[in-house]
XYZ file of C-alpha atoms in Angstrom:
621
model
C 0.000 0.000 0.000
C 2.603 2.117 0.623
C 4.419 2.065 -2.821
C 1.296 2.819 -4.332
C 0.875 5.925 -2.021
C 4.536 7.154 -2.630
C 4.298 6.233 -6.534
C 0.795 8.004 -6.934
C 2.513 11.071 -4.911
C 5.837 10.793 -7.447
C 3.603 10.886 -10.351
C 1.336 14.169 -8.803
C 4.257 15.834 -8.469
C 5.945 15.235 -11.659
C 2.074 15.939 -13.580
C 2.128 19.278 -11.733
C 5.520 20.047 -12.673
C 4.261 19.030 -16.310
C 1.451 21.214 -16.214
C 3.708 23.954 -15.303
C 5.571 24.078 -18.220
C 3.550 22.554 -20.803
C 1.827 25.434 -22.634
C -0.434 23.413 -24.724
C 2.054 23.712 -27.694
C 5.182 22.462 -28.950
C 7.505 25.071 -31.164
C 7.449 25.017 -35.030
C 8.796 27.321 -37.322
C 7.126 30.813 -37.523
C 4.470 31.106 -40.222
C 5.494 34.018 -42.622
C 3.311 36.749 -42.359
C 2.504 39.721 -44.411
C 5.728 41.769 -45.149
C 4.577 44.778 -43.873
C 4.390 43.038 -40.414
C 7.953 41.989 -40.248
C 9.674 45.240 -42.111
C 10.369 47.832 -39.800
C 9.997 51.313 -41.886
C 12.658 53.950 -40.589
C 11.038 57.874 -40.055
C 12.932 58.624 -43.793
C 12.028 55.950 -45.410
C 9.516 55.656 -48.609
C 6.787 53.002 -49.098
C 4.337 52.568 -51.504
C 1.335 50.197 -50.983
C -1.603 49.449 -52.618
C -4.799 49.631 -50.391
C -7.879 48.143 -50.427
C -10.665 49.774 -51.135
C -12.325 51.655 -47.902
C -15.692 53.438 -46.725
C -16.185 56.282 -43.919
C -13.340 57.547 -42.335
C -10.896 55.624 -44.926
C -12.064 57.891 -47.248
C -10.412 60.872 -45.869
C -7.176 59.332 -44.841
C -4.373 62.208 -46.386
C -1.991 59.195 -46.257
C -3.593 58.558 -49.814
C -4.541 62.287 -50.555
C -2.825 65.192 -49.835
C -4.427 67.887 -47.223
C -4.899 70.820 -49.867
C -6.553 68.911 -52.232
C -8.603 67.461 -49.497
C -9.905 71.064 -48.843
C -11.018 71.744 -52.073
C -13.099 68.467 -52.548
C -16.646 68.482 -51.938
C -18.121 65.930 -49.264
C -19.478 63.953 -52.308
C -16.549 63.867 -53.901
C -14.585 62.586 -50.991
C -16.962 60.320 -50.447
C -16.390 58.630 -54.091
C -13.387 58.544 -53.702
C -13.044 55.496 -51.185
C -13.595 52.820 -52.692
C -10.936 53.285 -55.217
C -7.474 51.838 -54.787
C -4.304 54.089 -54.196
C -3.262 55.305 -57.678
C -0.119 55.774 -59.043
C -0.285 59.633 -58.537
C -1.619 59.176 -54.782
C 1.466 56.913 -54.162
C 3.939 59.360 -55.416
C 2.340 61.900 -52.946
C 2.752 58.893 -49.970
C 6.443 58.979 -51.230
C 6.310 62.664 -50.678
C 4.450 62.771 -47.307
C 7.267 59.340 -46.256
C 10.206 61.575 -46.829
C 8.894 64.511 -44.660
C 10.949 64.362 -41.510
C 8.924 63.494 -38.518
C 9.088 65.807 -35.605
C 9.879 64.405 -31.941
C 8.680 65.465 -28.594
C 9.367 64.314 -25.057
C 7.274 64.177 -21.810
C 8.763 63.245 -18.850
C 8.188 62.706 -15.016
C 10.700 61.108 -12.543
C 9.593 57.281 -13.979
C 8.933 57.806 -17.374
C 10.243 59.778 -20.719
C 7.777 59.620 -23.778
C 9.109 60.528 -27.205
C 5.838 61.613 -28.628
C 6.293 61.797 -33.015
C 4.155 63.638 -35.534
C 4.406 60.572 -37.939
C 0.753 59.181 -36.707
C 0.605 61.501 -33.684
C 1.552 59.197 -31.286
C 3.895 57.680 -29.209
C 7.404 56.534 -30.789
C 8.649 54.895 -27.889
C 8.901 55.098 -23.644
C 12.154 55.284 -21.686
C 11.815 54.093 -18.216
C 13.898 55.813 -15.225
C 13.582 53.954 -12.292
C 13.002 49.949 -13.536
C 17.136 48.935 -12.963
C 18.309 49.251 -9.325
C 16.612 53.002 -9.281
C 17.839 54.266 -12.458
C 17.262 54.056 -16.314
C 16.470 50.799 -18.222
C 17.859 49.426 -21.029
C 14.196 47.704 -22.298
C 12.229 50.822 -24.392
C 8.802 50.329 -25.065
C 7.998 50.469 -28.863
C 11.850 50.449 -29.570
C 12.020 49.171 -33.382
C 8.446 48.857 -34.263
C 7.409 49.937 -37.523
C 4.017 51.516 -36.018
C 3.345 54.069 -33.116
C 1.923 53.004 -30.136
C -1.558 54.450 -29.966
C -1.326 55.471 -33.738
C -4.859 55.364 -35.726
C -5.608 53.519 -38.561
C -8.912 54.412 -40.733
C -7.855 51.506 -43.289
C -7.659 48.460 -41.145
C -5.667 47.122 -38.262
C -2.445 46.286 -41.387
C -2.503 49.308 -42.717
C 1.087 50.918 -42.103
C 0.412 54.324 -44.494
C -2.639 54.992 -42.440
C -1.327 54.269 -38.580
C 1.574 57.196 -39.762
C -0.487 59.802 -41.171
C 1.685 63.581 -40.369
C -0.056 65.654 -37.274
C 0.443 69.039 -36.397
C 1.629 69.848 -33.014
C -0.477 72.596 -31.466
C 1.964 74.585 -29.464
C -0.835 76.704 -28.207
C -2.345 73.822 -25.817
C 1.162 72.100 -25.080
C 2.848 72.213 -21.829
C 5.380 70.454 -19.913
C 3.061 67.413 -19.104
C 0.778 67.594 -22.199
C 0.909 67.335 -25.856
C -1.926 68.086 -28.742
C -1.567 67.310 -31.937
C -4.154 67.922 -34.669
C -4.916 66.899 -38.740
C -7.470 67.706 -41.003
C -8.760 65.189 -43.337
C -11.207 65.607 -46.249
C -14.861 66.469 -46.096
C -14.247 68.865 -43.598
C -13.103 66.233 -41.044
C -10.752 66.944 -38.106
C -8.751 64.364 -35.663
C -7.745 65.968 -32.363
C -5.027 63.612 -29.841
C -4.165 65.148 -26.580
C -2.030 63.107 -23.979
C -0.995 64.043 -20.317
C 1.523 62.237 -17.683
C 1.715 62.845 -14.352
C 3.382 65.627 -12.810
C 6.857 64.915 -11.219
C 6.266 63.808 -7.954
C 2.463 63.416 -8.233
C 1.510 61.068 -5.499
C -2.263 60.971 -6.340
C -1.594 59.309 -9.853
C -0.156 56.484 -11.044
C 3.187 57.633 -12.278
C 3.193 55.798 -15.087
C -0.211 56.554 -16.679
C -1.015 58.356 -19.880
C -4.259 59.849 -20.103
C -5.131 60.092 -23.957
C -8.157 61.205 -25.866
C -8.469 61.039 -29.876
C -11.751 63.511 -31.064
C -13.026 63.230 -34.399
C -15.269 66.577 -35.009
C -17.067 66.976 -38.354
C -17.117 70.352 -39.602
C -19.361 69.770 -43.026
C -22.932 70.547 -43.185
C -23.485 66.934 -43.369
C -23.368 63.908 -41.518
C -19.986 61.669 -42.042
C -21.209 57.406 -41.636
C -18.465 54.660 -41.863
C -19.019 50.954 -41.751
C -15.165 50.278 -41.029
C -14.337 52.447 -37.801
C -11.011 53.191 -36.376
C -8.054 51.009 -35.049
C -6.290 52.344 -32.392
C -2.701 50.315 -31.800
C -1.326 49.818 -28.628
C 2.257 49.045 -29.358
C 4.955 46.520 -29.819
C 6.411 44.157 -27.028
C 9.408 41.807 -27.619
C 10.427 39.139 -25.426
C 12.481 40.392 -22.242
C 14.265 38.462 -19.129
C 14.223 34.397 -18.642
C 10.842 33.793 -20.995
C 12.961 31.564 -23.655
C 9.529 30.060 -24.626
C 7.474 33.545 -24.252
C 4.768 32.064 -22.282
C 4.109 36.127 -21.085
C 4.932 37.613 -24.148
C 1.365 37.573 -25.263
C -1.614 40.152 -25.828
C -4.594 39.746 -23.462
C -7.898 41.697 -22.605
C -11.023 41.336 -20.461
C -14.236 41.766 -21.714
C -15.958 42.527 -18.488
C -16.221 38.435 -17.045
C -13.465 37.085 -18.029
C -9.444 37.413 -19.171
C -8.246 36.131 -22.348
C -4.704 36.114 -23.683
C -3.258 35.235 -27.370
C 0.303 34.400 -27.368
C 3.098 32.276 -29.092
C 1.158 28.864 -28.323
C -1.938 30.524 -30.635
C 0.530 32.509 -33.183
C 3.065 29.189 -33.829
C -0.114 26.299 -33.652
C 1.159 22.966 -32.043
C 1.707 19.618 -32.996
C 0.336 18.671 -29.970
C 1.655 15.080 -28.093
C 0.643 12.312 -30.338
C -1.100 14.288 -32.087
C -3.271 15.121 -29.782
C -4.140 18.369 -28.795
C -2.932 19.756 -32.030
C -3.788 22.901 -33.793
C -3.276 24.984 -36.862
C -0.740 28.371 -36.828
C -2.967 31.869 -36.668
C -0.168 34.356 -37.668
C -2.938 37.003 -37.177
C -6.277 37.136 -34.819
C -8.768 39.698 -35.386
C -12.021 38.997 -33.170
C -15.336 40.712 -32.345
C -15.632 41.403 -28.844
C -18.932 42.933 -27.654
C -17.286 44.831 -24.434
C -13.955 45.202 -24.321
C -13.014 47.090 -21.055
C -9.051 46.424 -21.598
C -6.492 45.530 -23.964
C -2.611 45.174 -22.973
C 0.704 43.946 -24.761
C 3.214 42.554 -22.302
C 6.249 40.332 -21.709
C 7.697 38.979 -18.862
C 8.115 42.149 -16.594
C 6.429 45.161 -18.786
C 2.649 45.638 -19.195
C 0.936 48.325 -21.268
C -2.871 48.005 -20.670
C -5.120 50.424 -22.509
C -8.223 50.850 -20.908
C -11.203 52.319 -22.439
C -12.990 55.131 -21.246
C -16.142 57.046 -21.320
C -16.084 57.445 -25.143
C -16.131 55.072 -27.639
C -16.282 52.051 -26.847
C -14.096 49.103 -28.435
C -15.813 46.100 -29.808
C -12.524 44.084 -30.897
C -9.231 43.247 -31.155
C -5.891 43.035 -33.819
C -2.560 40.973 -32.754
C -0.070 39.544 -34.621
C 3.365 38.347 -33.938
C 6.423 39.572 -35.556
C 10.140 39.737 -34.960
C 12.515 42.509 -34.361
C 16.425 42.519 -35.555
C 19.151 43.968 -33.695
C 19.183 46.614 -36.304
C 15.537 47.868 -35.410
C 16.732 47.201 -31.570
C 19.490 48.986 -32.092
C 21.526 46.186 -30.074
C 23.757 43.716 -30.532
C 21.231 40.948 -29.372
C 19.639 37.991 -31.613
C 16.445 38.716 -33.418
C 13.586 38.404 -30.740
C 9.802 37.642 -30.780
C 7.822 40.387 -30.378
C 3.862 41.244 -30.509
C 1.771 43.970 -31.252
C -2.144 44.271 -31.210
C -4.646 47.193 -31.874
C -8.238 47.611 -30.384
C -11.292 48.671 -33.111
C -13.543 51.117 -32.077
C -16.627 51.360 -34.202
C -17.852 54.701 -35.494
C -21.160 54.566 -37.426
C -21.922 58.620 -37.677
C -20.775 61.668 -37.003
C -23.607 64.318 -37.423
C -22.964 67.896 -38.538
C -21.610 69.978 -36.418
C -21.025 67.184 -33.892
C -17.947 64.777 -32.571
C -16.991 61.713 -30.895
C -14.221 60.794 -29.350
C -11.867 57.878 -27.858
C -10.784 58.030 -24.124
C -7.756 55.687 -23.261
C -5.785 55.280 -20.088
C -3.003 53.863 -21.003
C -0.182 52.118 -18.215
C 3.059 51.665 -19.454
C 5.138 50.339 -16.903
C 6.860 47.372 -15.153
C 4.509 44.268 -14.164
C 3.790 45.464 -10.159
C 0.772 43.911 -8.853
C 0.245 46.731 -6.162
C 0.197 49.097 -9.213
C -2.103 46.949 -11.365
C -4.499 46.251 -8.896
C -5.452 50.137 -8.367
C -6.062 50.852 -11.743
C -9.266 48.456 -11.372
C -11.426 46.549 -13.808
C -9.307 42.964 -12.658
C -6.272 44.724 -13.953
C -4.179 42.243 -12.025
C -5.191 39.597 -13.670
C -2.080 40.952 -16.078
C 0.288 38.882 -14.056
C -1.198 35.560 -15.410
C -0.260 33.958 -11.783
C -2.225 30.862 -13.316
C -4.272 27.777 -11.772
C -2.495 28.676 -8.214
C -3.436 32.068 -8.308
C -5.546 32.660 -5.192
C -1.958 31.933 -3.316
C 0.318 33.660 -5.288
C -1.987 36.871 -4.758
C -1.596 36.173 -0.841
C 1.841 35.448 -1.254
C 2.100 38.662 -2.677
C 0.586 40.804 -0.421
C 2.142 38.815 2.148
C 6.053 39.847 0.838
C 4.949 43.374 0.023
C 4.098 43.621 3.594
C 7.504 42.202 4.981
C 9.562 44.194 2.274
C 8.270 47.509 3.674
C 10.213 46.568 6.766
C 13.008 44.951 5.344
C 14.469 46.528 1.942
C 15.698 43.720 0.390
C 14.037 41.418 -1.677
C 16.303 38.487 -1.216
C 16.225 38.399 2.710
C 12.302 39.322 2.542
C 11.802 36.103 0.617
C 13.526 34.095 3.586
C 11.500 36.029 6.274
C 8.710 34.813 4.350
C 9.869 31.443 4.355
C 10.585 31.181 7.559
C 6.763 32.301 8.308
C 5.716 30.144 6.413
C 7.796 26.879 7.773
C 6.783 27.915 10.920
C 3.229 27.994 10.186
C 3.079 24.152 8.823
C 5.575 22.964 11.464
C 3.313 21.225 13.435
C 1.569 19.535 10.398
C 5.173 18.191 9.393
C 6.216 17.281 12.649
C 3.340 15.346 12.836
C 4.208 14.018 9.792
C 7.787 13.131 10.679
C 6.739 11.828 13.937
C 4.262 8.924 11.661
C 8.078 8.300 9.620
C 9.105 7.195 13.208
C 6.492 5.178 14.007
C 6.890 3.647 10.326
C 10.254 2.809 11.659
C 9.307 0.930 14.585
C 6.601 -1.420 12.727
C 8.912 -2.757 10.624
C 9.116 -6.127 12.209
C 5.197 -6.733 12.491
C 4.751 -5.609 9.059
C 7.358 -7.887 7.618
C 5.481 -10.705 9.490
C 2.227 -9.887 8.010
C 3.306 -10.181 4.754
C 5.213 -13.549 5.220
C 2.101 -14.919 6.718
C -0.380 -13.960 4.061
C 1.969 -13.544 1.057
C -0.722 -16.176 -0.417
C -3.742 -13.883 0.111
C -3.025 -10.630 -0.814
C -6.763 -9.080 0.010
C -5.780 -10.368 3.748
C -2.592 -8.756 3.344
C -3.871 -5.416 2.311
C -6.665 -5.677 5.541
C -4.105 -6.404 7.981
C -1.512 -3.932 6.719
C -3.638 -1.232 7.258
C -4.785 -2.304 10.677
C -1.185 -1.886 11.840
C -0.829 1.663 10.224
C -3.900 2.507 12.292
C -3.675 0.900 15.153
C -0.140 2.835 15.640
C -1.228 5.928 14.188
C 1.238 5.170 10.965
C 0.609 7.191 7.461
C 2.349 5.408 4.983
C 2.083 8.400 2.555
C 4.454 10.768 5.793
C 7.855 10.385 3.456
C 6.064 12.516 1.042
C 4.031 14.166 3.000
C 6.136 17.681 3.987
C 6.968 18.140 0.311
C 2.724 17.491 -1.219
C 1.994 20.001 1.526
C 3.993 22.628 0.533
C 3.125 22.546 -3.617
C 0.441 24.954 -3.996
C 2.415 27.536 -1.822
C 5.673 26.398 -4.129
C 3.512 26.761 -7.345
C 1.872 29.905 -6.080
C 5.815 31.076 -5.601
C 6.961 29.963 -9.027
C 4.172 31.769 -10.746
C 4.372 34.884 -8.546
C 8.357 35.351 -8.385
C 8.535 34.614 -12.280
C 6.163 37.571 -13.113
C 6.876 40.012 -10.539
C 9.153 43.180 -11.833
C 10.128 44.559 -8.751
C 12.671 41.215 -8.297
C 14.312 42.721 -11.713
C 17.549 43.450 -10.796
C 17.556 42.700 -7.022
C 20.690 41.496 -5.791
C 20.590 39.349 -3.244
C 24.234 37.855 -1.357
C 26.206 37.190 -4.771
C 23.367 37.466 -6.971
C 23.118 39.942 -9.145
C 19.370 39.858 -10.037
C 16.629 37.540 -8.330
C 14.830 37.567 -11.452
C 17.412 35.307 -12.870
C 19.677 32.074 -12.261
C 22.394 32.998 -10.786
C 25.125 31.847 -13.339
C 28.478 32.369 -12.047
C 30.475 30.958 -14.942
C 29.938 28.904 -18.245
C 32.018 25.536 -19.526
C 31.280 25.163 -22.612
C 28.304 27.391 -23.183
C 27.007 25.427 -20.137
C 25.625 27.266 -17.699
C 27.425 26.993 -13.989
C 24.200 28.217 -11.199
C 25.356 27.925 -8.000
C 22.487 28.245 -6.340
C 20.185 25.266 -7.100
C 23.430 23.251 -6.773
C 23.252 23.815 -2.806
C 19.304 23.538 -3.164
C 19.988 19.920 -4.844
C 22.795 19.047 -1.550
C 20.067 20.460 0.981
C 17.209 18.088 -0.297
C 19.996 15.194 -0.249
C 20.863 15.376 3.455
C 17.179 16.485 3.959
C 15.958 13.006 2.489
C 18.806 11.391 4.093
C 17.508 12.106 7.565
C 13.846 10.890 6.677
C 12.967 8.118 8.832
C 11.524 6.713 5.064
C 15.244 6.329 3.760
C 16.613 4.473 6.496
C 13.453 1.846 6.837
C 11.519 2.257 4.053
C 11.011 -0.125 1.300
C 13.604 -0.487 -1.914
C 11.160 1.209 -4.301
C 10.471 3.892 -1.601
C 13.975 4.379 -1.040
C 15.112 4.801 -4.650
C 12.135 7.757 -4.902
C 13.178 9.285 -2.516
C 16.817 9.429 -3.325
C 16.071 10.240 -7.074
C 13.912 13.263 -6.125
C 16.538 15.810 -5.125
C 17.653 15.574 -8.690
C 14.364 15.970 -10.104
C 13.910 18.995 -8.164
C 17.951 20.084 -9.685
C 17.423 19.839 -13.082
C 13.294 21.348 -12.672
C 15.098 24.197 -10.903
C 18.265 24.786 -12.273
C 17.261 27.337 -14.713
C 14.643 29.261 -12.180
C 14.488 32.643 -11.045
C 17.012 32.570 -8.303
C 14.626 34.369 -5.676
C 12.443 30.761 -5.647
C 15.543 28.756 -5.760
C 16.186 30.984 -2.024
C 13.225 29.912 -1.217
C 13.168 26.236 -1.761
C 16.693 26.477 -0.383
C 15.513 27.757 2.619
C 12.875 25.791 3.585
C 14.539 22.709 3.185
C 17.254 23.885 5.188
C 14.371 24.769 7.753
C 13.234 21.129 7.262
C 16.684 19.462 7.894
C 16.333 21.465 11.378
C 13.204 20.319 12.593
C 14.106 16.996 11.199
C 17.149 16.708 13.657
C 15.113 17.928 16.313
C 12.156 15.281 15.780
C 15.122 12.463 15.367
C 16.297 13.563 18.401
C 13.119 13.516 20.770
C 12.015 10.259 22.708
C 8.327 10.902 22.651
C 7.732 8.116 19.915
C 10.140 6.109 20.905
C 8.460 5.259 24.506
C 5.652 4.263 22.389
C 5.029 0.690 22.313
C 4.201 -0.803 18.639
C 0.134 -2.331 18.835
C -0.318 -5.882 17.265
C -3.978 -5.886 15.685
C -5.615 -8.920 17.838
C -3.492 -8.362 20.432
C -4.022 -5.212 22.368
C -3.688 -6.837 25.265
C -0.256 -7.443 24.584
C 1.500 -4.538 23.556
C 4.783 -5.242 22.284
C 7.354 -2.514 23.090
C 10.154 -2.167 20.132
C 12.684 0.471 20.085
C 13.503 2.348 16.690
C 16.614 2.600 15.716
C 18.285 5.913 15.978
């Protein structure tokens, strides 16, 4: 019975593990995609496409006609003009408006620096300040992409020409923490985008918030209608930190019930195992979504969540996955995965006289939950903390509160693991104090089974008389590490998504948010780290009652698991790898004091028929 107890719990943990990193997909090659998804267009560069043929507010897009000769056309005439293609003569002007210079403008508080362009009116990319030990980052928001973040498109969610239509700045309205640009389209349309950050120092708002609104205003003496709407894009997001398999480097929004998020697994399709499970590559996903409250690009530590306001309100979604070079990155890095989506906002009419606008707060900043959770609508839910969720948000909370007594991030995580031990130590001493008792039966178990090794149902009956009788759980071996998985999942999900362990150094680690390699032999990485983790759950399993009296196949599981637990680990964040460290150091402690306390072994082992008689055996220390 006992085997099957210790096998079934070998096999839990090594399906949980499984489920932990098994995504639901298996990589394949990237499906090409269109090339104006993986060509990055520089601010002087020309392009000439062909578009399709649009309605509404696609119709007075100057990316395909200049602004003077939209202000001599006629409503009608603009109108008619939509659902023709881009002509030869209109793409020659497209070359002319390409080559125009952009114009850059920065906003900045004490955590953020926006570079704000004229090429779409929107934002070319974000610098952050305080994300690396304090001071500036090296990730950039946007850095490389092709589109602006927040840019417009009236021609679809692909449409490059359209998302980098030239603005005016209006200097008139622009201060040191707000920007307005302006363009005028045909048919006596206008497009007004104002942004604000926060003040420097502002304590009442969300430092890294940017409050936008796009107005459309109609100016002609008739109504403008559109079937097609606008898309507005949030950004571009490439892979960052220890995500080799980009299981965060995903879009996501939340219609108002529940979160959904479209990432590499959906992009790349899976062969699934067996063949099971498998599914088809969508390069691109554009969906109808009847309430969409928020939309956010993210990787591993950066979220930028744009959440809809009292305007407009979105009904869908655009996201696609491309890749950026280290020429767009401007680094000497490999080409990484990156993402980008846009949200659709539907407008049907604009009456005379009359506007409508689009209302955005956007966050663009590291992956806090503290922060996320005060911007509302289950903004949290960002972090993706997974099936173990309701623990990691505890956990959370829980190492927020001892880090704003003790400043480091490293030592917090053993404070909390030391709470923690202590708060399950007398669950595992009771469970080490059954490994004792395991010890001591030994002898009338190995009786039992030599006197009904021919009846095996007698067997079973009789063996687990003796485990109750002397208050045995044959399961205790295991029992200290199944106890401790959901808080060790809850960990693993919350450690491997929280930003502020970015850069924490901790002892001679130089960032928590990353194994701590020390050296490399031949490319291999040397991590010191869940080396003495492996050595701690050695001796730790060494000094198991289990290991010294246990069965062979119990024996061999328990030796073999420290090295399961090496190689699962060995590439972790190094602030779990403290943790697990910890603990089982905390573990070999009360071990050695349970081995070394006399309460069980006074007890005298109970024969089932035989109360009477209560033989007293001493367990071998």
């Amino acid at each position: 019975m006992d085997k099957k107890n210790v096998v079934i719990g070998l096999a839990c943990i090594l399906a949980a593990f499984g489920l932990m990193f098994y995504q639901s997909s298996q990589r394949v090659e990237p499906v090409p995609v269109d090339p104006v998804e993986q060509t990055v267009v520089e601010e002087s560069e020309t392009t000439v496409t062909e578009e399709a043929p649009q309605s509404g507010l696609g119709a007075l897009d100057d990316s395909v006609s200049t602004q003077s000769e939209a202000e001599d056309a006629s409503a009608d005439s603009v109108s008619e003009s939509v659902f023709s293609p881009v002509t030869e003569q209109e793409a020659k002007k497209i070359e002319k408006i390409e080559e125009e210079p952009a114009t850059i403008r920065s906003l900045s508080n004490d955590f953020i620096s926006v570079d704000f362009t004229t090429r779409g009116g929107a934002i070319k990319q974000v610098h952050f300040l305080k994300t690396k030990q304090g001071g500036p980052d090296t990730f950039v928001f946007n850095s490389g992409a092709a589109l602006p973040s927040l840019g417009l498109s009236f021609r679809g969610p692909e449409s490059e020409l359209s998302y980098k239509g030239t603005y005016e700045i209006v200097e008139a309205e622009t201060t040191a923490t707000k920007i307005v640009f302006e363009r005028k389209m045909g048919g006596g349309i206008a497009v007004r985008r104002s942004y604000e950050i926060s003040p420097a120092g502002d304590s009442e708002e969300d430092a890294y918030l940017i409050r936008h609104e796009t107005e459309f205003i109609n100016h002609a003496d008739q109504p403008l209608e559109s079937s097609t709407g606008v898309y507005v894009n949030l950004g571009t997001v490439y892979s960052l930190g220890n995500d080799k398999r980009g299981d965060f480097l995903n879009f996501g929004y939340f219609n108002g019930e529940d979160t959904e998020f479209i990432g590499r697994k959906v992009f790349e399709g899976s062969g699934g195992i067996l063949g099971i499970g498998a599914r088809e590559a969508r390069p691109k996903v554009q969906e109808t979504v009847s309430n969409l409250y928020w939309g956010v690009v993210k990787n591993q530590y950066f979220a930028f969540v744009a959440t809809v306001g009292e305007g407009m309100k979105s009904n869908g979604f655009f996201t696609t996955e491309t890749h950026l070079t280290p020429a767009e990155l401007a680094s000497d890095t490999d080409t990484v995965d990156a993402v980008r989506a846009s949200l659709a906002f539907p407008i049907s009419r604009i009456d005379a006289g009359e506007s409508k606008s689009i209302e955005l707060e956007f966050y663009t900043g590291p992956k806090e939950f503290k922060r996320l959770s005060k911007l509302g609508d289950h903004q949290e839910e960002v972090m993706q903390f997974g099936f173990f969720g309701f623990f990691s948000k505890i956990l959370m909370f829980f190492l927020y509160g001892i880090h704003s007594v003790i400043p480091s991030w490293g030592w917090s995580i053993v404070v909390m693991t030391i709470i923690i031990k202590v708060c399950f130590w007398p669950l595992t001493a009771k469970a080490a104090a059954s490994q004792k008792r395991m010890r001591k039966i030994q002898e009338p178990l190995k009786e039992i089974r030599e006197k009904f090794k021919d009846n095996p149902q007698k067997m079973q009956k009789e063996t687990m008389r003796l485990f109750r009788e002397n208050k045995v759980n044959p399961a205790a071996g295991c029992l200290p590490i199944f106890i401790q998985m959901p808080i060790f999942f809850g960990l693993f999900w919350m450690l491997r998504t929280a930003s502020e362990l970015r850069y924490a150094p901790f002892l001679w680690i130089n960032d928590l948010s990353q194994p701590d390699t020390v050296a490399y032999i031949f490319d291999f990485p040397i991590n010191i780290l869940p080396l003495i983790m492996g050595v701690t759950m050695f001796f730790q399993m060494r000094m198991t009652p289990a290991m010294a009296s246990g069965d062979a196949t119990q024996q061999k599981i328990m030796k073999f698991l420290p090295f399961i637990f090496l190689i699962f680990l060995y590439n972790f964040s190094s602030g779990l790898v403290v943790y697990w460290t910890v603990q089982n150091l905390l573990t070999i402690l009360q071990q050695y004091i349970t081995n070394k306390r006399d309460d069980v072994a006074n007890e005298p082992v109970v024969i089932p028929g035989n109360k009477k008689k209560k033989k007293r055996i001493s367990a071998k220390k």
